[in-house]
Every structure is written in C-alpha cells, then in structure tokens.
mmCIF file of C-alpha atoms and ligand atoms in Angstrom:
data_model
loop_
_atom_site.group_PDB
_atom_site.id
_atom_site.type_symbol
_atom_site.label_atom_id
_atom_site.label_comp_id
_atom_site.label_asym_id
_atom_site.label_seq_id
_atom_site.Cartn_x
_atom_site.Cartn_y
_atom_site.Cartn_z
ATOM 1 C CA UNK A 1 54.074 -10.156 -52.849
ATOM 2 C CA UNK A 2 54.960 -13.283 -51.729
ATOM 3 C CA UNK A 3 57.371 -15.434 -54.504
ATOM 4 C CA UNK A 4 56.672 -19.454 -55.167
ATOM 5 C CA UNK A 5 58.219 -21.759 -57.447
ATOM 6 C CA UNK A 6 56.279 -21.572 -60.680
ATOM 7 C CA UNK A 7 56.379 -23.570 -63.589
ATOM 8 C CA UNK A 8 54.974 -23.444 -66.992
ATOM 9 C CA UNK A 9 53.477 -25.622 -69.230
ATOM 10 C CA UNK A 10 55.474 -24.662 -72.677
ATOM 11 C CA UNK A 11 53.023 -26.872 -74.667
ATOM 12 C CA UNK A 12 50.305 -24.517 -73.240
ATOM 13 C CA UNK A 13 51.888 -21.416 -74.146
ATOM 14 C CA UNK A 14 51.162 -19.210 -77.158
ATOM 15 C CA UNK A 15 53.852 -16.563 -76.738
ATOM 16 C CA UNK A 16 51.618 -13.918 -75.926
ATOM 17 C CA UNK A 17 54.026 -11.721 -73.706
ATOM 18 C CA UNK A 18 52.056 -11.020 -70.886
ATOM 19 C CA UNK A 19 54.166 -12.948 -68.264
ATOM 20 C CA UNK A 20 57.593 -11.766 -69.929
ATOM 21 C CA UNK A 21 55.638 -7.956 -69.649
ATOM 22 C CA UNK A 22 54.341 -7.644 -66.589
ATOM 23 C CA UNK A 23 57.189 -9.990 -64.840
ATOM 24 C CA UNK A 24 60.628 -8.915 -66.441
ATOM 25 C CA UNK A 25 62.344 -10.419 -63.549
ATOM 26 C CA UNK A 26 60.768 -13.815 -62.854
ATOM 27 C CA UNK A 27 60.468 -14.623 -66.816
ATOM 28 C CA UNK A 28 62.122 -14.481 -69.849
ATOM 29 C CA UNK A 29 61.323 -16.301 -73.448
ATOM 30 C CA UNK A 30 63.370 -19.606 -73.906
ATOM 31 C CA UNK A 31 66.152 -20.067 -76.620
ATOM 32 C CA UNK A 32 63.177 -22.916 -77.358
ATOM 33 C CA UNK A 33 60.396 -19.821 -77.655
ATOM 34 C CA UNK A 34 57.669 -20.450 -74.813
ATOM 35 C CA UNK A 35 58.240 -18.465 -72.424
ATOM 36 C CA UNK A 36 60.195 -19.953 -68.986
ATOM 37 C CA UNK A 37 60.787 -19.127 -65.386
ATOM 38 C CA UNK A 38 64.409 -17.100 -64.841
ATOM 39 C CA UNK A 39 64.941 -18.484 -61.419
ATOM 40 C CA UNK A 40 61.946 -21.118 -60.731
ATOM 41 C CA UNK A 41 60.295 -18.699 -58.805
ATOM 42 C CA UNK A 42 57.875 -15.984 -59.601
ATOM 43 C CA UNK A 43 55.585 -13.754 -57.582
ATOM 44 C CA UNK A 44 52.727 -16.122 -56.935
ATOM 45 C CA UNK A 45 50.073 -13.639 -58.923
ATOM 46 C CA UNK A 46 51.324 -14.054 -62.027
ATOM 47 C CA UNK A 47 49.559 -17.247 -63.020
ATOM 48 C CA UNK A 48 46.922 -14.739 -62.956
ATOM 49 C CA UNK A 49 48.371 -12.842 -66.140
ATOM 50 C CA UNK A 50 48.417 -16.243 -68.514
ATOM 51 C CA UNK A 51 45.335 -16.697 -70.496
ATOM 52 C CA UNK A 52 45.776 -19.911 -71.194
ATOM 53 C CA UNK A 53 46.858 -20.626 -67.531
ATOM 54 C CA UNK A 54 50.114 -22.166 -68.662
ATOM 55 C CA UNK A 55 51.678 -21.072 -65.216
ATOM 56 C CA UNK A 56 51.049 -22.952 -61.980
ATOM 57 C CA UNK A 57 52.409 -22.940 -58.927
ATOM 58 C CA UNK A 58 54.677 -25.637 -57.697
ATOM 59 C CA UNK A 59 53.577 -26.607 -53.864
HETATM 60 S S1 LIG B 1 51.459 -15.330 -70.218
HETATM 61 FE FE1 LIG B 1 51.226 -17.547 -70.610
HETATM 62 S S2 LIG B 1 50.911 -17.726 -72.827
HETATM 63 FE FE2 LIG B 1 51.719 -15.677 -72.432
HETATM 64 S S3 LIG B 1 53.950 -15.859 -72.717
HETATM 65 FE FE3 LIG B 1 53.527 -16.184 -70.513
HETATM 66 S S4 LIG B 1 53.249 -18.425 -70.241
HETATM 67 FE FE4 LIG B 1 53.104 -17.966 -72.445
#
C-alpha cells in the first residue's frame, strides 16, 4: 500500500495503541506520550485504525 505523509493531532490522541500496533514502522509513542509519525509518512490506511481519527493525511 501506497505511503503518504501523515500527521497526527496529539491533542486528539488517547494513547490507545492501535497505530503504534498495527504500524510498528510508520509510528512510535513520543518522549511527550501521544503517539507520532517515525518518518512523516505512513501507509495511507492507517488513519483508518485511530478511533478518534487523530491521523490525517497531509496532501
Ligand atoms: S490510533 Fe490514534 S488514539 Fe490510538 S495511539 Fe494512534 S493516534 Fe493515538
């Protein structure tokens, strides 16, 4: 699948792990605690994991 620059909204995020789970590669938790993008980009169906739809993608 296709990778896109991603961001997140660390406000948004309640830690729940899904992201970090199901992407290992594309995000990690910050020193801060939300999770955050490793490189910026991320395969593009992983806003789909966030249930609070703290991850968009950057066009
Ligand atoms: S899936 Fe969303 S709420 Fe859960 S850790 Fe990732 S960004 Fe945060």
């Amino acid at each position: 699948m296709a990778k896109k620059r991603v961001k997140i909204d660390a406000a948004s995020c309640i830690m729940c792990g899904a992201c970090v789970g199901s992407y290992p590669d594309d995000f990690k938790f910050s020193d801060e605690g939300p999770a955050a993008p490793v490189t910026g980009e991320a395969d593009e169906d992983a806003v789909g994991v966030c249930p609070v739809g703290a991850i968009s993608v950057e066009e």
